[in-house]
PDB file of C-alpha atoms in Angstrom:
ATOM      1  CA  UNK A  19      -2.659-118.133  68.849  1.00 63.00           C
ATOM      2  CA  UNK A  20      -5.899-116.867  70.279  1.00 82.00           C
ATOM      3  CA  UNK A  21      -8.923-116.294  67.173  1.00 92.00           C
ATOM      4  CA  UNK A  22      -9.391-111.949  67.211  1.00 96.00           C
ATOM      5  CA  UNK A  23     -12.847-112.684  68.605  1.00 97.00           C
ATOM      6  CA  UNK A  24     -14.077-114.224  71.883  1.00 97.00           C
ATOM      7  CA  UNK A  25     -17.429-113.720  73.429  1.00 98.00           C
ATOM      8  CA  UNK A  26     -18.122-115.102  76.790  1.00 97.00           C
ATOM      9  CA  UNK A  27     -21.375-115.828  78.467  1.00 97.00           C
ATOM     10  CA  UNK A  28     -22.085-114.832  82.553  1.00 96.00           C
ATOM     11  CA  UNK A  29     -25.557-115.241  82.931  1.00 97.00           C
ATOM     12  CA  UNK A  30     -27.597-112.540  81.194  1.00 98.00           C
ATOM     13  CA  UNK A  31     -24.488-110.823  80.519  1.00 98.00           C
ATOM     14  CA  UNK A  32     -22.218-111.600  77.388  1.00 98.00           C
ATOM     15  CA  UNK A  33     -18.891-110.575  76.935  1.00 98.00           C
ATOM     16  CA  UNK A  34     -17.036-109.626  73.665  1.00 98.00           C
ATOM     17  CA  UNK A  35     -12.888-109.207  73.605  1.00 98.00           C
ATOM     18  CA  UNK A  36     -11.323-108.207  70.113  1.00 98.00           C
ATOM     19  CA  UNK A  37      -8.214-109.626  70.414  1.00 96.00           C
ATOM     20  CA  UNK A  38      -5.753-109.128  68.203  1.00 95.00           C
ATOM     21  CA  UNK A  39      -2.266-107.783  70.359  1.00 93.00           C
ATOM     22  CA  UNK A  40       0.374-107.358  67.415  1.00 91.00           C
ATOM     23  CA  UNK A  41      -1.139-104.784  66.272  1.00 91.00           C
ATOM     24  CA  UNK A  42      -3.364-102.490  69.196  1.00 93.00           C
ATOM     25  CA  UNK A  43      -6.461-104.565  68.101  1.00 95.00           C
ATOM     26  CA  UNK A  44      -7.188-102.901  64.981  1.00 93.00           C
ATOM     27  CA  UNK A  45     -10.215-104.917  63.353  1.00 94.00           C
ATOM     28  CA  UNK A  46      -8.801-106.742  59.075  1.00 91.00           C
ATOM     29  CA  UNK A  47     -12.127-107.761  57.282  1.00 88.00           C
ATOM     30  CA  UNK A  48     -12.223-111.231  59.472  1.00 90.00           C
ATOM     31  CA  UNK A  49     -12.190-109.396  62.788  1.00 94.00           C
ATOM     32  CA  UNK A  50     -14.449-107.121  61.367  1.00 93.00           C
ATOM     33  CA  UNK A  51     -16.900-110.368  60.023  1.00 92.00           C
ATOM     34  CA  UNK A  52     -16.251-112.170  64.197  1.00 95.00           C
ATOM     35  CA  UNK A  53     -17.113-108.707  65.657  1.00 96.00           C
ATOM     36  CA  UNK A  54     -20.166-108.932  63.440  1.00 95.00           C
ATOM     37  CA  UNK A  55     -21.271-112.387  63.851  1.00 94.00           C
ATOM     38  CA  UNK A  56     -20.746-112.378  67.953  1.00 97.00           C
ATOM     39  CA  UNK A  57     -23.374-108.964  68.343  1.00 97.00           C
ATOM     40  CA  UNK A  58     -25.907-110.637  66.073  1.00 95.00           C
ATOM     41  CA  UNK A  59     -25.174-113.956  68.037  1.00 95.00           C
ATOM     42  CA  UNK A  60     -25.447-111.261  71.454  1.00 97.00           C
ATOM     43  CA  UNK A  61     -29.004-110.159  69.859  1.00 96.00           C
ATOM     44  CA  UNK A  62     -30.206-113.302  69.110  1.00 95.00           C
ATOM     45  CA  UNK A  63     -30.017-115.586  72.175  1.00 97.00           C
ATOM     46  CA  UNK A  64     -32.572-114.776  74.643  1.00 96.00           C
ATOM     47  CA  UNK A  65     -30.883-114.973  77.032  1.00 97.00           C
ATOM     48  CA  UNK A  66     -28.434-112.369  77.241  1.00 98.00           C
ATOM     49  CA  UNK A  67     -29.840-109.437  77.524  1.00 98.00           C
ATOM     50  CA  UNK A  68     -26.782-106.824  78.043  1.00 98.00           C
ATOM     51  CA  UNK A  69     -23.281-107.063  76.130  1.00 98.00           C
ATOM     52  CA  UNK A  70     -19.788-105.282  77.317  1.00 98.00           C
ATOM     53  CA  UNK A  71     -17.423-105.272  74.840  1.00 98.00           C
ATOM     54  CA  UNK A  72     -13.517-104.489  75.220  1.00 97.00           C
ATOM     55  CA  UNK A  73     -10.905-105.208  74.160  1.00 98.00           C
ATOM     56  CA  UNK A  74      -7.676-107.830  75.581  1.00 97.00           C
ATOM     57  CA  UNK A  75      -4.140-106.702  76.249  1.00 95.00           C
ATOM     58  CA  UNK A  76      -4.694-102.829  77.177  1.00 96.00           C
ATOM     59  CA  UNK A  77      -5.953-101.355  74.406  1.00 97.00           C
ATOM     60  CA  UNK A  78      -9.522-101.307  73.099  1.00 98.00           C
ATOM     61  CA  UNK A  79      -8.723-100.692  69.185  1.00 97.00           C
ATOM     62  CA  UNK A  80      -6.878 -98.747  67.568  1.00 94.00           C
ATOM     63  CA  UNK A  81      -9.116 -98.754  64.571  1.00 92.00           C
ATOM     64  CA  UNK A  82      -8.685-100.580  60.910  1.00 90.00           C
ATOM     65  CA  UNK A  83      -5.978-102.636  60.044  1.00 87.00           C
ATOM     66  CA  UNK A  84      -3.542 -99.790  58.226  1.00 78.00           C
ATOM     67  CA  UNK A  85      -1.387-103.126  57.479  1.00 78.00           C
ATOM     68  CA  UNK A  86      -4.433-104.635  55.844  1.00 71.00           C
ATOM     69  CA  UNK A  87      -5.129-101.471  53.913  1.00 64.00           C
ATOM     70  CA  UNK A  88      -1.547-100.799  52.396  1.00 66.00           C
ATOM     71  CA  UNK A  89      -2.235-104.203  51.223  1.00 68.00           C
ATOM     72  CA  UNK A  90      -6.026-103.221  49.714  1.00 65.00           C
ATOM     73  CA  UNK A  91      -3.750 -99.834  47.905  1.00 63.00           C
ATOM     74  CA  UNK A  92      -1.339-101.663  45.914  1.00 67.00           C
ATOM     75  CA  UNK A  93      -4.678-104.056  44.800  1.00 62.00           C
ATOM     76  CA  UNK A  94      -5.955-100.360  43.858  1.00 65.00           C
ATOM     77  CA  UNK A  95      -2.996-100.053  41.828  1.00 68.00           C
ATOM     78  CA  UNK A  96      -3.130-103.438  39.764  1.00 68.00           C
ATOM     79  CA  UNK A  97      -6.746-102.046  38.817  1.00 67.00           C
ATOM     80  CA  UNK A  98      -8.490-104.944  41.524  1.00 63.00           C
ATOM     81  CA  UNK A  99     -11.639-104.011  43.529  1.00 62.00           C
ATOM     82  CA  UNK A 100     -10.368-103.613  47.174  1.00 53.00           C
ATOM     83  CA  UNK A 101     -13.353-102.659  48.861  1.00 55.00           C
ATOM     84  CA  UNK A 102     -15.025-105.461  48.724  1.00 58.00           C
ATOM     85  CA  UNK A 103     -13.494-106.884  51.775  1.00 50.00           C
ATOM     86  CA  UNK A 104     -14.766-102.857  53.527  1.00 52.00           C
ATOM     87  CA  UNK A 105     -18.976-103.915  53.070  1.00 51.00           C
ATOM     88  CA  UNK A 106     -20.244-107.491  53.066  1.00 46.00           C
ATOM     89  CA  UNK A 107     -22.737-108.597  49.939  1.00 42.00           C
ATOM     90  CA  UNK A 108     -26.395-109.458  51.313  1.00 41.00           C
ATOM     91  CA  UNK A 109     -26.140-113.186  50.677  1.00 39.00           C
ATOM     92  CA  UNK A 110     -23.435-112.650  54.125  1.00 51.00           C
ATOM     93  CA  UNK A 111     -25.723-110.795  56.449  1.00 53.00           C
ATOM     94  CA  UNK A 112     -27.162-113.627  58.500  1.00 60.00           C
ATOM     95  CA  UNK A 113     -30.422-114.477  58.618  1.00 58.00           C
ATOM     96  CA  UNK A 114     -32.494-111.887  60.015  1.00 64.00           C
ATOM     97  CA  UNK A 115     -29.616-110.062  61.403  1.00 76.00           C
ATOM     98  CA  UNK A 116     -30.393-106.578  62.976  1.00 84.00           C
ATOM     99  CA  UNK A 117     -29.000-104.535  60.116  1.00 83.00           C
ATOM    100  CA  UNK A 118     -25.651-104.729  57.466  1.00 84.00           C
ATOM    101  CA  UNK A 119     -22.431-105.144  58.184  1.00 87.00           C
ATOM    102  CA  UNK A 120     -20.409-102.390  58.326  1.00 88.00           C
ATOM    103  CA  UNK A 121     -16.540-101.744  57.136  1.00 88.00           C
ATOM    104  CA  UNK A 122     -15.769-102.358  61.207  1.00 92.00           C
ATOM    105  CA  UNK A 123     -18.177-104.945  61.843  1.00 93.00           C
ATOM    106  CA  UNK A 124     -20.770-104.395  64.012  1.00 95.00           C
ATOM    107  CA  UNK A 125     -21.268-100.352  63.496  1.00 93.00           C
ATOM    108  CA  UNK A 126     -24.365-100.270  61.493  1.00 92.00           C
ATOM    109  CA  UNK A 127     -26.081-102.927  63.765  1.00 94.00           C
ATOM    110  CA  UNK A 128     -29.384-101.351  65.479  1.00 93.00           C
ATOM    111  CA  UNK A 129     -29.339-104.247  68.543  1.00 96.00           C
ATOM    112  CA  UNK A 130     -32.354-104.115  70.445  1.00 96.00           C
ATOM    113  CA  UNK A 131     -30.325-104.604  73.328  1.00 98.00           C
ATOM    114  CA  UNK A 132     -27.114-102.660  75.525  1.00 98.00           C
ATOM    115  CA  UNK A 133     -24.427-102.380  74.097  1.00 98.00           C
ATOM    116  CA  UNK A 134     -21.722-101.326  76.636  1.00 98.00           C
ATOM    117  CA  UNK A 135     -18.004-100.671  76.161  1.00 98.00           C
ATOM    118  CA  UNK A 136     -15.183-100.814  78.410  1.00 98.00           C
ATOM    119  CA  UNK A 137     -12.033 -98.665  76.954  1.00 98.00           C
ATOM    120  CA  UNK A 138      -8.031 -99.298  78.287  1.00 98.00           C
ATOM    121  CA  UNK A 139      -5.790 -97.575  76.349  1.00 98.00           C
ATOM    122  CA  UNK A 140      -6.091 -96.548  73.109  1.00 97.00           C
ATOM    123  CA  UNK A 141     -10.070 -96.061  70.528  1.00 98.00           C
ATOM    124  CA  UNK A 142      -9.249 -94.323  68.225  1.00 96.00           C
ATOM    125  CA  UNK A 143     -10.272 -93.196  64.914  1.00 94.00           C
ATOM    126  CA  UNK A 144     -12.434 -96.352  63.992  1.00 94.00           C
ATOM    127  CA  UNK A 145     -11.539 -98.071  67.463  1.00 97.00           C
ATOM    128  CA  UNK A 146     -13.779 -95.196  68.822  1.00 98.00           C
ATOM    129  CA  UNK A 147     -16.219 -95.350  66.141  1.00 97.00           C
ATOM    130  CA  UNK A 148     -16.917 -98.895  67.272  1.00 98.00           C
ATOM    131  CA  UNK A 149     -17.074 -97.676  70.453  1.00 98.00           C
ATOM    132  CA  UNK A 150     -19.258 -94.397  69.835  1.00 97.00           C
ATOM    133  CA  UNK A 151     -21.606 -96.984  68.523  1.00 98.00           C
ATOM    134  CA  UNK A 152     -22.279 -98.566  72.206  1.00 98.00           C
ATOM    135  CA  UNK A 153     -24.508 -97.095  74.126  1.00 98.00           C
ATOM    136  CA  UNK A 154     -22.437 -96.320  77.499  1.00 98.00           C
ATOM    137  CA  UNK A 155     -18.919 -96.195  77.734  1.00 98.00           C
ATOM    138  CA  UNK A 156     -17.055 -96.791  80.928  1.00 98.00           C
ATOM    139  CA  UNK A 157     -12.761 -95.688  80.516  1.00 98.00           C
ATOM    140  CA  UNK A 158      -9.844 -97.019  82.681  1.00 98.00           C
ATOM    141  CA  UNK A 159      -8.383 -93.324  83.186  1.00 98.00           C
ATOM    142  CA  UNK A 160      -5.216 -93.384  81.442  1.00 98.00           C
ATOM    143  CA  UNK A 161      -7.259 -94.738  78.093  1.00 98.00           C
ATOM    144  CA  UNK A 162      -7.643 -92.312  75.263  1.00 98.00           C
ATOM    145  CA  UNK A 163      -9.939 -91.148  72.306  1.00 98.00           C
ATOM    146  CA  UNK A 164      -8.239 -89.486  69.450  1.00 97.00           C
ATOM    147  CA  UNK A 165      -9.523 -89.646  65.295  1.00 95.00           C
ATOM    148  CA  UNK A 166      -6.118 -90.482  64.272  1.00 92.00           C
ATOM    149  CA  UNK A 167      -7.095 -91.596  60.509  1.00 89.00           C
ATOM    150  CA  UNK A 168      -6.935 -87.940  60.111  1.00 89.00           C
ATOM    151  CA  UNK A 169      -2.948 -88.456  60.440  1.00 88.00           C
ATOM    152  CA  UNK A 170      -2.719 -90.575  56.556  1.00 83.00           C
ATOM    153  CA  UNK A 171      -6.162 -89.343  55.344  1.00 85.00           C
ATOM    154  CA  UNK A 172      -8.788 -92.538  56.144  1.00 85.00           C
ATOM    155  CA  UNK A 173     -11.884 -91.566  56.264  1.00 88.00           C
ATOM    156  CA  UNK A 174     -14.540 -92.351  59.239  1.00 89.00           C
ATOM    157  CA  UNK A 175     -16.875 -94.500  57.508  1.00 89.00           C
ATOM    158  CA  UNK A 176     -18.404 -96.569  60.395  1.00 92.00           C
ATOM    159  CA  UNK A 177     -20.813 -94.117  61.976  1.00 92.00           C
ATOM    160  CA  UNK A 178     -17.777 -91.347  63.611  1.00 93.00           C
ATOM    161  CA  UNK A 179     -19.371 -88.516  61.553  1.00 94.00           C
ATOM    162  CA  UNK A 180     -22.998 -89.288  62.082  1.00 93.00           C
ATOM    163  CA  UNK A 181     -22.477 -90.494  66.547  1.00 95.00           C
ATOM    164  CA  UNK A 182     -20.100 -87.917  66.996  1.00 96.00           C
ATOM    165  CA  UNK A 183     -21.836 -84.553  66.771  1.00 94.00           C
ATOM    166  CA  UNK A 184     -25.699 -86.762  68.189  1.00 94.00           C
ATOM    167  CA  UNK A 185     -24.009 -87.494  71.149  1.00 96.00           C
ATOM    168  CA  UNK A 186     -21.247 -84.580  72.113  1.00 97.00           C
ATOM    169  CA  UNK A 187     -22.602 -81.600  70.183  1.00 96.00           C
ATOM    170  CA  UNK A 188     -21.499 -79.951  66.916  1.00 96.00           C
ATOM    171  CA  UNK A 189     -18.833 -78.032  67.989  1.00 97.00           C
ATOM    172  CA  UNK A 190     -16.346 -80.484  70.183  1.00 97.00           C
ATOM    173  CA  UNK A 191     -17.563 -83.307  67.463  1.00 96.00           C
ATOM    174  CA  UNK A 192     -16.136 -80.495  64.843  1.00 97.00           C
ATOM    175  CA  UNK A 193     -13.383 -79.789  67.230  1.00 97.00           C
ATOM    176  CA  UNK A 194     -12.566 -83.569  66.945  1.00 97.00           C
ATOM    177  CA  UNK A 195     -13.295 -84.357  63.241  1.00 95.00           C
ATOM    178  CA  UNK A 196     -11.064 -81.814  62.121  1.00 96.00           C
ATOM    179  CA  UNK A 197      -7.931 -81.893  64.411  1.00 96.00           C
ATOM    180  CA  UNK A 198      -7.648 -85.704  65.399  1.00 96.00           C
ATOM    181  CA  UNK A 199      -6.091 -85.195  68.920  1.00 97.00           C
ATOM    182  CA  UNK A 200      -6.113 -86.777  71.122  1.00 97.00           C
ATOM    183  CA  UNK A 201      -8.864 -87.360  73.960  1.00 98.00           C
ATOM    184  CA  UNK A 202      -8.488 -88.529  77.692  1.00 98.00           C
ATOM    185  CA  UNK A 203     -10.049 -90.094  79.438  1.00 98.00           C
ATOM    186  CA  UNK A 204     -11.266 -86.915  82.182  1.00 97.00           C
ATOM    187  CA  UNK A 205     -11.839 -84.191  78.970  1.00 98.00           C
ATOM    188  CA  UNK A 206     -13.815 -86.716  77.693  1.00 98.00           C
ATOM    189  CA  UNK A 207     -15.852 -87.480  80.617  1.00 98.00           C
ATOM    190  CA  UNK A 208     -16.691 -83.446  80.628  1.00 98.00           C
ATOM    191  CA  UNK A 209     -17.292 -83.139  77.328  1.00 97.00           C
ATOM    192  CA  UNK A 210     -20.713 -86.713  76.965  1.00 97.00           C
ATOM    193  CA  UNK A 211     -17.645 -88.216  75.238  1.00 98.00           C
ATOM    194  CA  UNK A 212     -17.290 -90.969  77.986  1.00 98.00           C
ATOM    195  CA  UNK A 213     -20.539 -91.830  81.240  1.00 98.00           C
ATOM    196  CA  UNK A 214     -17.757 -92.916  83.756  1.00 98.00           C
ATOM    197  CA  UNK A 215     -14.376 -93.090  84.470  1.00 98.00           C
ATOM    198  CA  UNK A 216     -12.867 -95.315  86.472  1.00 98.00           C
ATOM    199  CA  UNK A 217      -8.624 -96.351  87.892  1.00 98.00           C
ATOM    200  CA  UNK A 218      -6.870 -97.962  86.125  1.00 98.00           C
ATOM    201  CA  UNK A 219      -6.816-101.936  85.275  1.00 97.00           C
ATOM    202  CA  UNK A 220     -10.366-100.747  86.236  1.00 98.00           C
ATOM    203  CA  UNK A 221     -13.310-100.797  83.526  1.00 98.00           C
ATOM    204  CA  UNK A 222     -13.955-103.751  81.743  1.00 98.00           C
ATOM    205  CA  UNK A 223     -14.949-105.153  85.729  1.00 98.00           C
ATOM    206  CA  UNK A 224     -16.864-101.955  85.860  1.00 98.00           C
ATOM    207  CA  UNK A 225     -18.968-102.022  83.071  1.00 98.00           C
ATOM    208  CA  UNK A 226     -19.992-105.818  83.531  1.00 98.00           C
ATOM    209  CA  UNK A 227     -20.571-104.423  86.895  1.00 98.00           C
ATOM    210  CA  UNK A 228     -23.013-101.815  85.322  1.00 98.00           C
ATOM    211  CA  UNK A 229     -24.042-104.199  82.638  1.00 98.00           C
ATOM    212  CA  UNK A 230     -25.048-106.846  86.076  1.00 97.00           C
ATOM    213  CA  UNK A 231     -27.733-103.806  87.249  1.00 97.00           C
ATOM    214  CA  UNK A 232     -29.071-102.720  83.276  1.00 98.00           C
ATOM    215  CA  UNK A 233     -29.590-107.142  83.523  1.00 97.00           C
ATOM    216  CA  UNK A 234     -31.648-107.041  86.504  1.00 96.00           C
ATOM    217  CA  UNK A 235     -34.227-104.145  85.314  1.00 95.00           C
ATOM    218  CA  UNK A 236     -37.517-104.875  84.063  1.00 93.00           C
ATOM    219  CA  UNK A 237     -36.656-105.467  80.708  1.00 95.00           C
ATOM    220  CA  UNK A 238     -39.360-104.882  78.719  1.00 93.00           C
ATOM    221  CA  UNK A 239     -39.472-101.220  80.280  1.00 93.00           C
ATOM    222  CA  UNK A 240     -35.780-100.176  79.849  1.00 95.00           C
ATOM    223  CA  UNK A 241     -35.491-102.017  75.753  1.00 96.00           C
ATOM    224  CA  UNK A 242     -39.204 -99.588  74.918  1.00 93.00           C
ATOM    225  CA  UNK A 243     -37.497 -97.183  76.566  1.00 94.00           C
ATOM    226  CA  UNK A 244     -34.149 -96.892  74.634  1.00 96.00           C
ATOM    227  CA  UNK A 245     -35.315 -98.325  71.688  1.00 94.00           C
ATOM    228  CA  UNK A 246     -37.592 -94.623  71.924  1.00 93.00           C
ATOM    229  CA  UNK A 247     -34.794 -92.525  72.748  1.00 95.00           C
ATOM    230  CA  UNK A 248     -32.679 -94.176  69.036  1.00 94.00           C
ATOM    231  CA  UNK A 249     -36.047 -93.510  67.021  1.00 92.00           C
ATOM    232  CA  UNK A 250     -36.861 -89.805  67.888  1.00 92.00           C
ATOM    233  CA  UNK A 251     -33.918 -88.879  66.159  1.00 90.00           C
ATOM    234  CA  UNK A 252     -35.885 -88.964  62.832  1.00 86.00           C
ATOM    235  CA  UNK A 253     -39.323 -87.787  64.034  1.00 82.00           C
ATOM    236  CA  UNK A 254     -40.378 -84.707  64.709  1.00 82.00           C
ATOM    237  CA  UNK A 255     -41.401 -83.918  68.087  1.00 76.00           C
ATOM    238  CA  UNK A 256     -44.952 -84.891  67.454  1.00 79.00           C
ATOM    239  CA  UNK A 257     -43.722 -88.306  66.579  1.00 83.00           C
ATOM    240  CA  UNK A 258     -41.417 -88.357  68.413  1.00 73.00           C
ATOM    241  CA  UNK A 259     -44.347 -87.939  71.611  1.00 75.00           C
ATOM    242  CA  UNK A 260     -46.516 -90.836  70.267  1.00 82.00           C
ATOM    243  CA  UNK A 261     -43.645 -92.894  69.075  1.00 76.00           C
ATOM    244  CA  UNK A 262     -42.462 -93.164  72.820  1.00 74.00           C
ATOM    245  CA  UNK A 263     -46.359 -93.537  74.354  1.00 71.00           C
ATOM    246  CA  UNK A 264     -47.333 -96.632  71.803  1.00 80.00           C
ATOM    247  CA  UNK A 265     -43.681 -98.410  72.804  1.00 76.00           C
ATOM    248  CA  UNK A 266     -44.354 -97.690  76.905  1.00 73.00           C
ATOM    249  CA  UNK A 267     -48.000 -97.899  77.300  1.00 72.00           C
ATOM    250  CA  UNK A 268     -47.243-102.272  76.149  1.00 72.00           C
ATOM    251  CA  UNK A 269     -45.183-101.637  79.869  1.00 67.00           C
ATOM    252  CA  UNK A 270     -47.860 -99.706  81.607  1.00 63.00           C
ATOM    253  CA  UNK A 271     -48.417-103.112  83.595  1.00 63.00           C
ATOM    254  CA  UNK A 272     -45.318-103.708  84.805  1.00 64.00           C
ATOM    255  CA  UNK A 273     -44.807-100.220  85.258  1.00 54.00           C
ATOM    256  CA  UNK A 274     -48.028 -99.560  87.663  1.00 51.00           C
ATOM    257  CA  UNK A 275     -45.949-103.863  89.547  1.00 68.00           C
ATOM    258  CA  UNK A 276     -43.651-101.015  90.118  1.00 55.00           C
ATOM    259  CA  UNK A 277     -45.841 -98.855  92.237  1.00 56.00           C
ATOM    260  CA  UNK A 278     -47.161-101.079  94.637  1.00 62.00           C
ATOM    261  CA  UNK A 279     -43.537-102.271  95.634  1.00 68.00           C
ATOM    262  CA  UNK A 280     -42.853 -98.567  96.007  1.00 59.00           C
ATOM    263  CA  UNK A 281     -46.060 -98.249  97.950  1.00 62.00           C
ATOM    264  CA  UNK A 282     -45.474-100.627  99.782  1.00 70.00           C
ATOM    265  CA  UNK A 283     -42.449 -99.502 100.706  1.00 70.00           C
ATOM    266  CA  UNK A 284     -39.542-100.451  98.070  1.00 69.00           C
ATOM    267  CA  UNK A 285     -36.959 -98.260  96.489  1.00 59.00           C
ATOM    268  CA  UNK A 286     -37.614 -95.433  98.983  1.00 60.00           C
ATOM    269  CA  UNK A 287     -34.728 -92.310  98.268  1.00 57.00           C
ATOM    270  CA  UNK A 288     -34.097 -93.518  95.285  1.00 59.00           C
ATOM    271  CA  UNK A 289     -32.480 -96.810  96.109  1.00 65.00           C
ATOM    272  CA  UNK A 290     -32.105 -99.732  93.310  1.00 63.00           C
TER     273      UNK A 290
END
């Protein structure tokens, strides 16, 4: 039997695979812990630059394992506290981890390096929240999103109500959150919910190729700009501009070297 989470390294690229075929890669407490540990390890690996997150067997993730949820409901009826499985105690956090664990695993981590989701089939409910946690999303043409947990009264508690409005705006977010409707790849691209749509079966390869592109850039500058983009949400405009400058000025020497390469003829007309 395959482990529910597998990590493979391809040079500077780390591929994290969710593999629970019988439940369309739905996540239970053990799988959440394994996902959390996999991404903490990626962030701590000095040789890893970009991660690709995908699901095996044709689906990204069907959300929280509702069979596990049914067992939690029984525990609640018996007077037990079933919610301990949704949040790990502070003692369980990896030393120096970039944030706490969420019910779906890594959804509350603030990593220092980018993660790209390669989405096939269903990315719904908590699975959609995991995709939103990633920096970019590459979708197969027949893949889809949806707050499918709306049907069962299961709340979004892995960042969905926070990241979705920030990513696609309040109007689109309210449509998806309130109706729970299916959002196919073409519409997802139009509303900014994903970044790329590729032919069915090619999302993983396309995400790995995109990861290779990001891994080839000067890392200090790219990561400083990424960190600034995330940090600005919590700041007023003057403070946001100041923190952008503070992060960026450490990379000016790299930028000047790049300018010298451009002056010498490299990278003209947008060529990489």
